[in-house]
Coordinates of C-alpha atoms in Angstrom, one line a residue:
M1074 CA 40.4 39.4 -10.4
N1075 CA 38.4 36.2 -10.1
N1076 CA 38.9 34.4 -6.8
Q1077 CA 36.2 31.7 -6.9
Q1078 CA 37.6 28.3 -7.6
L1079 CA 35.7 26.6 -10.5
D1080 CA 34.9 22.9 -10.7
N1081 CA 34.5 22.9 -14.5
V1082 CA 36.6 25.1 -16.7
R1083 CA 36.0 23.2 -20.0
V1084 CA 35.0 25.6 -22.8
L1085 CA 34.0 24.7 -26.4
A1086 CA 34.6 27.3 -29.1
I1087 CA 32.9 26.9 -32.5
D1088 CA 33.8 29.5 -35.1
D1089 CA 34.8 29.3 -38.8
D1090 CA 37.2 32.2 -38.4
V1091 CA 40.7 31.0 -37.4
N1092 CA 41.6 34.4 -36.1
I1093 CA 38.7 34.4 -33.7
L1094 CA 39.7 30.9 -32.4
E1095 CA 43.2 32.2 -32.0
Y1096 CA 41.8 35.2 -30.0
Y1097 CA 39.8 32.8 -27.8
R1098 CA 42.9 30.8 -27.2
T1099 CA 45.1 33.7 -26.2
S1100 CA 42.4 35.3 -24.1
L1101 CA 41.2 32.3 -22.2
T1102 CA 44.2 29.9 -21.9
Q1103 CA 47.6 30.3 -20.3
T1104 CA 49.7 31.1 -23.4
S1105 CA 52.6 33.4 -24.1
S1106 CA 52.5 37.2 -23.7
V1107 CA 51.8 37.6 -27.4
S1108 CA 48.1 37.8 -26.4
D1109 CA 48.8 40.8 -24.3
S1110 CA 50.3 42.6 -27.2
F1111 CA 47.3 41.5 -29.4
E1112 CA 44.9 42.8 -26.8
R1113 CA 46.5 46.2 -26.5
L1114 CA 46.8 46.5 -30.3
L1115 CA 43.1 45.5 -31.0
F1116 CA 41.4 47.3 -28.1
E1117 CA 44.0 50.0 -27.2
T1118 CA 44.3 48.8 -23.6
V1119 CA 47.3 49.4 -21.3
A1120 CA 48.9 46.5 -19.3
S1121 CA 48.8 47.0 -15.6
D1122 CA 49.7 45.0 -12.5
D1123 CA 46.0 44.3 -11.9
D1124 CA 45.9 42.6 -15.3
S1125 CA 48.7 40.2 -14.3
R1126 CA 48.0 36.9 -16.0
E1127 CA 48.9 35.1 -12.8
S1128 CA 45.7 36.5 -11.3
K1129 CA 43.4 35.2 -14.1
Q1130 CA 41.3 32.1 -14.2
F1131 CA 42.4 30.1 -17.2
F1132 CA 40.2 27.7 -19.1
D1133 CA 40.5 24.3 -20.8
L1134 CA 39.6 25.3 -24.4
T1135 CA 38.5 23.0 -27.2
E1136 CA 38.2 24.5 -30.7
T1137 CA 36.4 23.6 -33.9
S1138 CA 35.3 25.4 -37.0
Q1139 CA 31.9 23.7 -37.8
G1140 CA 28.7 23.3 -35.8
E1141 CA 28.3 19.5 -36.5
D1142 CA 31.9 18.9 -35.2
G1143 CA 31.1 21.0 -32.1
V1144 CA 28.0 19.0 -31.3
A1145 CA 30.0 15.8 -31.8
L1146 CA 32.7 17.0 -29.4
A1147 CA 30.1 17.9 -26.8
A1148 CA 28.4 14.5 -27.2
K1149 CA 31.8 12.7 -26.7
A1150 CA 32.7 14.9 -23.7
K1151 CA 29.4 14.2 -22.0
E1152 CA 29.7 10.5 -22.6
E1153 CA 33.1 10.5 -21.1
G1154 CA 31.8 12.3 -18.0
R1155 CA 33.8 15.5 -18.9
P1156 CA 31.0 17.8 -20.2
F1157 CA 31.7 21.4 -21.3
A1158 CA 30.6 24.1 -19.0
C1159 CA 30.3 26.7 -21.7
A1160 CA 30.1 27.0 -25.5
L1161 CA 31.1 30.0 -27.6
V1162 CA 29.1 29.7 -30.8
D1163 CA 29.4 31.7 -34.0
M1164 CA 26.1 32.4 -35.9
R1165 CA 27.3 31.9 -39.5
M1166 CA 29.6 29.0 -40.2
P1167 CA 29.2 28.0 -43.9
P1168 CA 29.0 25.4 -45.4
G1169 CA 27.6 23.7 -42.3
I1170 CA 24.8 24.3 -39.9
D1171 CA 24.4 27.8 -38.4
G1172 CA 24.7 28.9 -34.8
H1173 CA 21.0 28.7 -34.3
E1174 CA 20.8 25.0 -35.1
T1175 CA 24.1 24.3 -33.4
A1176 CA 22.8 25.9 -30.2
R1177 CA 19.5 23.9 -30.4
R1178 CA 21.4 20.6 -30.8
L1179 CA 23.8 21.4 -28.0
R1180 CA 20.8 22.1 -25.7
A1181 CA 19.1 18.9 -26.7
L1182 CA 22.3 17.1 -25.9
D1183 CA 23.1 18.8 -22.6
E1184 CA 20.6 20.7 -20.4
Q1185 CA 23.5 22.3 -18.3
I1186 CA 25.8 23.7 -20.9
F1187 CA 25.9 27.5 -21.0
I1188 CA 25.7 28.8 -24.6
I1189 CA 27.1 32.2 -25.6
I1190 CA 26.2 33.3 -29.2
V1191 CA 28.9 35.5 -30.6
T1192 CA 28.2 37.2 -34.0
A1193 CA 29.1 40.2 -36.1
Y1194 CA 25.6 40.3 -37.7
S1195 CA 22.6 42.1 -36.3
D1196 CA 19.9 40.1 -38.1
T1197 CA 19.8 37.3 -35.6
E1198 CA 16.3 36.5 -34.3
I1199 CA 17.0 36.5 -30.6
G1200 CA 13.4 35.5 -29.7
S1201 CA 13.4 32.3 -31.8
L1202 CA 16.9 31.4 -30.5
Q1203 CA 15.8 31.9 -26.9
Q1204 CA 12.8 29.7 -27.5
A1205 CA 14.9 26.9 -29.0
V1206 CA 17.7 27.0 -26.3
R1207 CA 15.3 27.9 -23.4
H1208 CA 17.8 28.8 -20.7
D1209 CA 21.4 29.6 -19.9
L1210 CA 21.8 31.6 -23.1
L1211 CA 23.7 34.9 -23.7
Y1212 CA 24.1 36.9 -26.9
S1213 CA 27.1 39.1 -27.7
S1214 CA 28.3 41.1 -30.7
K1215 CA 31.8 40.8 -32.2
P1216 CA 34.4 41.9 -31.3
I1217 CA 34.2 41.1 -27.5
P1218 CA 36.9 42.9 -25.4
P1219 CA 39.2 40.4 -23.7
D1220 CA 38.1 41.4 -20.1
Q1221 CA 34.4 41.1 -21.1
L1222 CA 35.0 37.8 -22.9
H1223 CA 36.9 36.4 -19.9
Q1224 CA 34.1 37.6 -17.5
L1225 CA 31.4 36.1 -19.7
V1226 CA 33.1 32.7 -19.8
Y1227 CA 33.9 32.9 -16.1
N1228 CA 30.3 33.7 -15.1
A1229 CA 29.1 30.9 -17.5
C1230 CA 31.3 28.4 -15.7
I1231 CA 30.1 29.7 -12.3
S1232 CA 26.5 29.2 -13.5
W1233 CA 27.4 25.6 -14.6
D1234 CA 29.0 24.9 -11.2
R1235 CA 25.9 26.1 -9.4
T1236 CA 23.5 24.2 -11.6
N1237 CA 25.6 21.1 -11.3
T1238 CA 25.7 21.5 -7.5
L1239 CA 21.9 21.9 -7.4
H1240 CA 21.5 18.8 -9.6
Q1241 CA 23.8 16.8 -7.2
L1242 CA 21.9 18.1 -4.2
Q1243 CA 18.6 17.2 -5.9
E1244 CA 19.9 13.7 -6.8
E1245 CA 21.1 13.3 -3.2
L1246 CA 17.7 14.4 -1.9
E1247 CA 15.9 12.1 -4.3
N1248 CA 18.1 9.2 -3.1
K1249 CA 17.3 10.1 0.5
V1250 CA 13.6 10.4 -0.3
R1251 CA 13.7 7.1 -2.2
A1252 CA 15.5 5.4 0.7
R1253 CA 13.1 6.9 3.2
T1254 CA 10.1 5.9 1.0
E1255 CA 11.4 2.3 0.8
E1256 CA 11.9 2.3 4.6
I1257 CA 8.4 3.7 5.1
E1258 CA 7.0 1.0 2.7
R1259 CA 9.0 -1.6 4.6
L1260 CA 7.7 -0.4 8.0
S1261 CA 4.2 -0.2 6.5
E1262 CA 4.4 -3.8 5.4
Q1263 CA 5.7 -4.7 8.9
A1264 CA 2.8 -2.8 10.4
Q1265 CA 0.3 -4.5 8.1
F1266 CA 1.8 -7.9 9.0
S1267 CA 1.7 -7.0 12.7
A1268 CA -1.9 -6.0 12.2
F1269 CA -2.6 -9.2 10.4
Q1270 CA -1.0 -11.1 13.2
A1271 CA -2.9 -9.2 15.8
G1272 CA -6.1 -9.8 13.9
L1273 CA -5.2 -13.5 13.6
V1274 CA -4.7 -13.6 17.4
E1275 CA -8.1 -12.0 17.8
M1276 CA -9.6 -14.4 15.3
N1277 CA -7.9 -17.4 17.0
S1278 CA -9.4 -16.2 20.3
S1279 CA -12.9 -16.1 18.8
V1280 CA -12.4 -19.5 17.1
I1281 CA -11.2 -21.0 20.4
H1282 CA -14.1 -19.4 22.2
N1283 CA -16.6 -20.8 19.6
I1284 CA -15.0 -24.2 19.8
G1285 CA -15.1 -24.0 23.6
N1286 CA -18.8 -23.4 23.5
A1287 CA -19.3 -26.2 21.1
V1288 CA -17.3 -28.6 23.2
G1289 CA -19.1 -27.4 26.3
G1290 CA -22.4 -28.3 24.6
M1291 CA -20.9 -31.7 23.6
G1292 CA -20.1 -32.2 27.3
G1293 CA -23.8 -31.7 28.2
L1294 CA -24.8 -34.1 25.5
S1295 CA -22.2 -36.6 26.8
W1296 CA -23.9 -36.4 30.3
K1297 CA -27.3 -37.1 28.7
L1298 CA -25.9 -40.0 26.7
E1299 CA -24.5 -41.4 29.9
S1300 CA -27.9 -41.1 31.6
E1301 CA -29.6 -42.8 28.8
L1302 CA -27.1 -45.7 28.9
K1303 CA -27.9 -46.2 32.6
G1304 CA -31.5 -46.5 31.7
I1305 CA -30.7 -49.1 29.0
Q1306 CA -28.6 -51.0 31.6
T1307 CA -31.6 -51.0 34.0
I1308 CA -33.9 -52.3 31.3
S1309 CA -31.3 -54.9 30.4
K1310 CA -31.2 -56.2 34.0
G1311 CA -35.0 -56.5 34.1
L1312 CA -35.0 -58.4 30.9
E1313 CA -32.2 -60.7 32.2
Q1314 CA -34.3 -61.4 35.3
L1315 CA -37.4 -62.2 33.2
Q1316 CA -35.2 -64.5 31.1
Q1317 CA -34.1 -66.4 34.2
E1318 CA -37.7 -66.8 35.4
C1319 CA -38.8 -68.1 32.0
H1320 CA -36.0 -70.5 32.0
Q1321 CA -37.2 -71.9 35.3
L1322 CA -40.6 -72.4 33.9
E1323 CA -39.2 -74.3 31.0
Q1324 CA -37.4 -76.7 33.4
G1325 CA -40.7 -77.7 35.0
G1326 CA -41.4 -77.9 38.6
D1327 CA -44.2 -76.6 40.7
L1328 CA -46.2 -74.1 38.8
P1329 CA -47.6 -71.2 40.8
E1330 CA -51.3 -71.1 41.2
N1331 CA -51.6 -67.7 39.5
M1332 CA -49.6 -68.8 36.4
A1333 CA -51.7 -66.8 33.9
E1334 CA -51.4 -63.7 36.0
Q1335 CA -47.6 -64.2 36.3
I1336 CA -47.2 -64.7 32.5
K1337 CA -49.3 -61.6 31.8
R1338 CA -47.2 -59.5 34.2
R1339 CA -44.0 -60.6 32.6
S1340 CA -45.4 -60.0 29.1
N1341 CA -46.3 -56.4 30.1
I1342 CA -42.8 -55.9 31.5
M1343 CA -41.2 -57.0 28.3
K1344 CA -43.6 -54.8 26.2
V1345 CA -42.7 -51.7 28.4
A1346 CA -39.0 -52.6 28.0
C1347 CA -39.2 -52.8 24.2
D1348 CA -41.1 -49.6 24.0
S1349 CA -38.6 -47.9 26.3
L1350 CA -35.7 -49.1 24.1
N1351 CA -37.4 -47.9 21.0
V1352 CA -37.9 -44.4 22.6
I1353 CA -34.3 -44.3 23.7
A1354 CA -33.0 -45.4 20.4
E1355 CA -35.2 -43.5 18.0
K1356 CA -35.7 -40.2 19.9
R1357 CA -33.2 -39.6 22.6
L1358 CA -30.1 -41.3 21.4
K1359 CA -30.7 -40.3 17.7
G1360 CA -31.2 -36.6 18.8
I1361 CA -28.0 -36.7 20.9
V1362 CA -26.0 -38.3 18.1
D1363 CA -27.3 -35.8 15.5
T1364 CA -26.5 -32.9 17.8
L1365 CA -23.0 -34.3 18.4
S1366 CA -22.5 -34.6 14.6
E1367 CA -23.6 -31.0 14.1
S1368 CA -21.2 -29.8 16.8
V1369 CA -18.3 -31.8 15.2
D1370 CA -19.2 -30.4 11.7
Y1371 CA -19.3 -26.8 13.2
I1372 CA -15.9 -27.3 14.8
K1373 CA -14.5 -28.6 11.5
G1374 CA -16.0 -25.6 9.6
I1375 CA -14.5 -23.1 12.1
V1376 CA -11.1 -24.8 12.1
T1377 CA -11.1 -24.9 8.2
L1378 CA -12.1 -21.3 8.0
Q1379 CA -9.4 -20.3 10.5
Q1380 CA -6.7 -22.3 8.7
A1381 CA -7.6 -20.7 5.4
A1382 CA -7.7 -17.1 6.9
A1383 CA -4.4 -17.7 8.7
K1384 CA -2.4 -17.6 5.4
S1385 CA -1.0 -14.2 4.7
D1386 CA -1.7 -14.6 1.0
S1387 CA -1.6 -11.4 -1.1
H1388 CA -2.4 -13.1 -4.4
A1389 CA -5.8 -12.3 -6.0
T1390 CA -8.3 -15.2 -6.0
A1391 CA -11.9 -15.4 -7.2
F1392 CA -14.6 -15.4 -4.5
R1393 CA -18.1 -14.0 -3.7
L1394 CA -18.1 -11.1 -1.3
D1395 CA -21.4 -12.0 0.3
Q1396 CA -20.0 -15.4 1.2
L1397 CA -16.9 -13.8 2.6
V1398 CA -19.1 -11.6 4.8
D1399 CA -20.8 -14.7 6.1
D1400 CA -17.4 -16.3 6.8
A1401 CA -16.5 -13.2 8.9
L1402 CA -19.8 -13.4 10.8
I1403 CA -19.2 -17.1 11.5
I1404 CA -16.0 -16.2 13.3
L1405 CA -17.7 -13.3 15.3
Q1406 CA -21.2 -14.7 15.6
D1407 CA -20.7 -16.2 19.1
R1408 CA -19.7 -12.8 20.5
F1409 CA -22.7 -11.1 18.8
D1410 CA -24.9 -13.7 20.4
Q1411 CA -23.1 -13.4 23.8
Y1412 CA -24.0 -9.7 24.0
A1413 CA -27.4 -10.1 22.4
I1414 CA -26.4 -7.8 19.5
E1415 CA -28.7 -8.1 16.5
V1416 CA -27.0 -8.4 13.1
H1417 CA -29.0 -7.4 10.0
K1418 CA -27.8 -8.1 6.4
S1419 CA -28.9 -6.4 3.2
F1420 CA -27.1 -7.5 0.0
E1421 CA -27.8 -6.3 -3.5
L1422 CA -25.1 -7.9 -5.6
E1423 CA -24.9 -9.3 -9.1
P1424 CA -23.7 -12.9 -9.4
E1425 CA -20.2 -11.7 -10.0
E1426 CA -17.0 -12.8 -8.3
L1427 CA -14.3 -10.5 -7.0
H1428 CA -10.6 -11.0 -7.9
L1429 CA -8.8 -9.7 -4.9
P1430 CA -6.6 -11.0 -2.0
R1431 CA -9.3 -13.0 -0.2
N1432 CA -7.6 -13.5 3.2
Q1433 CA -6.6 -9.9 3.6
L1434 CA -10.1 -8.7 2.7
L1435 CA -11.5 -11.2 5.2
Q1436 CA -9.3 -9.7 7.8
L1437 CA -10.6 -6.3 6.9
L1438 CA -14.2 -7.4 7.3
I1439 CA -13.4 -8.9 10.7
N1440 CA -11.6 -5.7 11.9
I1441 CA -14.5 -3.5 10.8
M1442 CA -17.2 -5.8 12.2
K1443 CA -15.2 -6.2 15.5
N1444 CA -14.9 -2.4 15.8
S1445 CA -18.7 -2.1 15.5
L1446 CA -19.2 -5.0 17.9
E1447 CA -17.0 -3.4 20.6
A1448 CA -18.6 0.0 20.0
V1449 CA -22.0 -1.5 20.8
M1450 CA -20.6 -3.3 23.8
L1451 CA -19.3 0.0 25.2
Q1452 CA -22.7 1.6 24.6
Q1453 CA -24.4 -1.2 26.4
E1454 CA -22.2 -0.4 29.5
Q1455 CA -22.9 3.3 29.3
A1456 CA -26.6 3.3 28.1
A1457 CA -29.0 4.7 30.7
S1458 CA -32.0 3.1 29.1
P1459 CA -32.6 -0.6 29.9
D1460 CA -34.4 -0.8 26.5
Y1461 CA -31.3 -0.2 24.5
C1462 CA -30.8 -3.0 21.9
G1463 CA -27.4 -3.2 20.1
E1464 CA -27.6 -3.5 16.3
V1465 CA -25.1 -3.9 13.5
N1466 CA -26.3 -3.5 9.9
I1467 CA -24.1 -4.9 7.1
E1468 CA -25.0 -3.6 3.6
L1469 CA -23.5 -4.6 0.2
R1470 CA -24.4 -2.6 -3.0
Q1471 CA -22.8 -3.1 -6.4
H1472 CA -22.1 -0.1 -8.5
H1473 CA -20.8 0.5 -12.0
T1474 CA -19.3 3.8 -13.4
A1475 CA -17.9 4.6 -16.8
D1476 CA -14.4 3.6 -15.8
R1477 CA -14.8 1.0 -13.1
G1478 CA -17.0 -1.3 -11.1
Y1479 CA -17.0 -1.6 -7.3
V1480 CA -19.0 -2.9 -4.3
Q1481 CA -19.9 -0.5 -1.5
L1482 CA -19.7 -2.1 1.9
R1483 CA -21.3 -0.2 4.8
V1484 CA -21.2 -1.4 8.4
I1485 CA -23.5 0.6 10.5
D1486 CA -23.8 0.4 14.3
N1487 CA -25.7 2.2 17.1
G1488 CA -22.7 2.1 19.4
V1489 CA -20.7 4.8 21.3
G1490 CA -20.0 6.8 18.1
S1491 CA -17.0 9.2 17.9
S1492 CA -16.2 12.8 18.3
L1493 CA -14.9 14.8 15.3
P1494 CA -11.2 15.0 16.6
Q1495 CA -11.3 11.2 17.1
Q1496 CA -12.7 10.7 13.6
E1497 CA -9.8 12.6 12.1
K1498 CA -7.3 10.1 13.6
I1499 CA -9.5 6.9 13.3
F1500 CA -7.3 5.3 10.7
A1501 CA -3.9 6.4 12.2
S1502 CA -1.5 3.7 13.2
G1503 CA -1.7 3.0 17.0
F1504 CA -4.8 5.1 17.6
S1505 CA -7.6 3.6 19.5
T1506 CA -10.3 4.8 22.0
K1507 CA -10.5 1.3 23.6
K1508 CA -8.2 0.0 26.3
R1509 CA -5.9 -2.9 25.6
S1510 CA -6.2 -2.3 21.8
S1511 CA -3.2 -2.3 19.4
G1512 CA -4.8 0.5 17.3
L1513 CA -3.8 -1.4 14.2
G1514 CA -7.1 -2.9 13.1
L1515 CA -8.7 0.0 11.2
H1516 CA -5.2 1.3 10.2
S1517 CA -4.4 -2.0 8.5
A1518 CA -7.9 -2.0 6.9
A1519 CA -7.3 1.5 5.4
N1520 CA -3.8 0.5 4.2
F1521 CA -5.1 -2.6 2.5
I1522 CA -8.1 -1.0 0.8
Q1523 CA -6.0 1.8 -0.5
S1524 CA -3.4 -0.6 -1.8
I1525 CA -6.1 -2.3 -4.1
G1526 CA -7.4 1.1 -5.3
G1527 CA -10.4 1.3 -3.0
E1528 CA -11.6 3.9 -0.5
I1529 CA -12.6 3.8 3.2
H1530 CA -14.4 6.4 5.2
F1531 CA -15.7 6.7 8.8
Y1532 CA -18.7 8.8 9.8
S1533 CA -20.3 9.5 13.1
A1534 CA -22.7 12.2 14.3
G1535 CA -20.9 12.3 17.6
D1536 CA -20.5 10.6 20.9
G1537 CA -23.3 8.1 21.6
E1538 CA -24.7 8.5 18.0
G1539 CA -23.3 5.3 16.4
A1540 CA -21.0 5.1 13.5
T1541 CA -20.8 4.0 9.8
V1542 CA -17.7 2.6 8.0
D1543 CA -18.1 3.0 4.3
V1544 CA -15.8 1.0 2.0
Q1545 CA -15.6 1.0 -1.8
I1546 CA -14.1 -2.3 -2.9
P1547 CA -13.0 -2.6 -6.6
L1548 CA -14.2 -5.7 -8.4
K1549 CA -10.7 -6.6 -9.4

């Protein structure tokens, strides 16, 4: 007695013997009691209450006498979404294809169908058949007793149900994994954008600081310019007074006794005034104006660089990496200067442009350099030796292998370094050893460099031993 409820009871019978097909029909489907008489006659069985047909699982049977027709029926059933759970296949079915080829085609058509080879011949090569069908295959000799036939088909349908359930669960799991992956990618994009925004805020802060310094210098130049203008006004008043005296002389009147001496004195005053004006115009004012022009150009350059870097553009553009490093240094140079940190560059590059997202790579450079800058600043606070001098070395080396070309960027500092447990988490989202840090800088750098097929690594001999960030940047 089979109690398990089956989801798929569709069975395909392929045999060129009409009596066998009739036997399948009477044994597996709900037909008249003639089948019971046939069963007792053929196999000498005795009917009992336990064999009551009401207790049996019946099947939806489809019959055909040729292998090609059976394959066609299986294809049509699968296309309609009503696949067969089991196929009973005879081995010899002239004039068409044999059971071996039929089974091979059924398996190629449907990975789930359970195939039972039923044959009266003993010359069947089970090994080659198993190799062709691969799985869910049984072999049985004719004639099959009704109970055994029923149990074989029932078990085959159970196997189909289980396999189908596993496939459904696998598909459900794949859909969940796919949805989760998409969510992670979305969150990763949001994190990268947040990191970009955080980096942009940091960059804006540096830009504003640099502009503030430039404007402060311009304020000092403005005071100098005002002082020089006062000197010009004093000279102007003296010349005006001389002009009035000369005008009186032109009008006549009593001439002073020391006329020659008076004229000589006024002539000397005018010469000194002219010389002073020349000095103010050519040296002092020109220097002030030139310095003001340089400050204005510096501000323009900083603002232009910031505007270009503020665009979250992921499209690849052509640029030179050494120039991009210089752009990053321009943004951070004021802070390096503020803490007297020496920056050394060593570039060994071919005259070749990279084709990558420029702004995102610029943000990566800023994040890495800023990390070294802050590490050196912390070491300055903690260093016991007054002779400590903070240094950051930036190296670029171009390499070519058999399958790709890349530039190796190394940023080396003699800052606070990092312990091994910290190094293992250095690129994790939100991790930072510094107060008031988002922990997104190096994380976003790692995400970006991996997204373009590059690599990034962090090395440190330990606390107080400095650190090296090693990045491999593909050329395109």
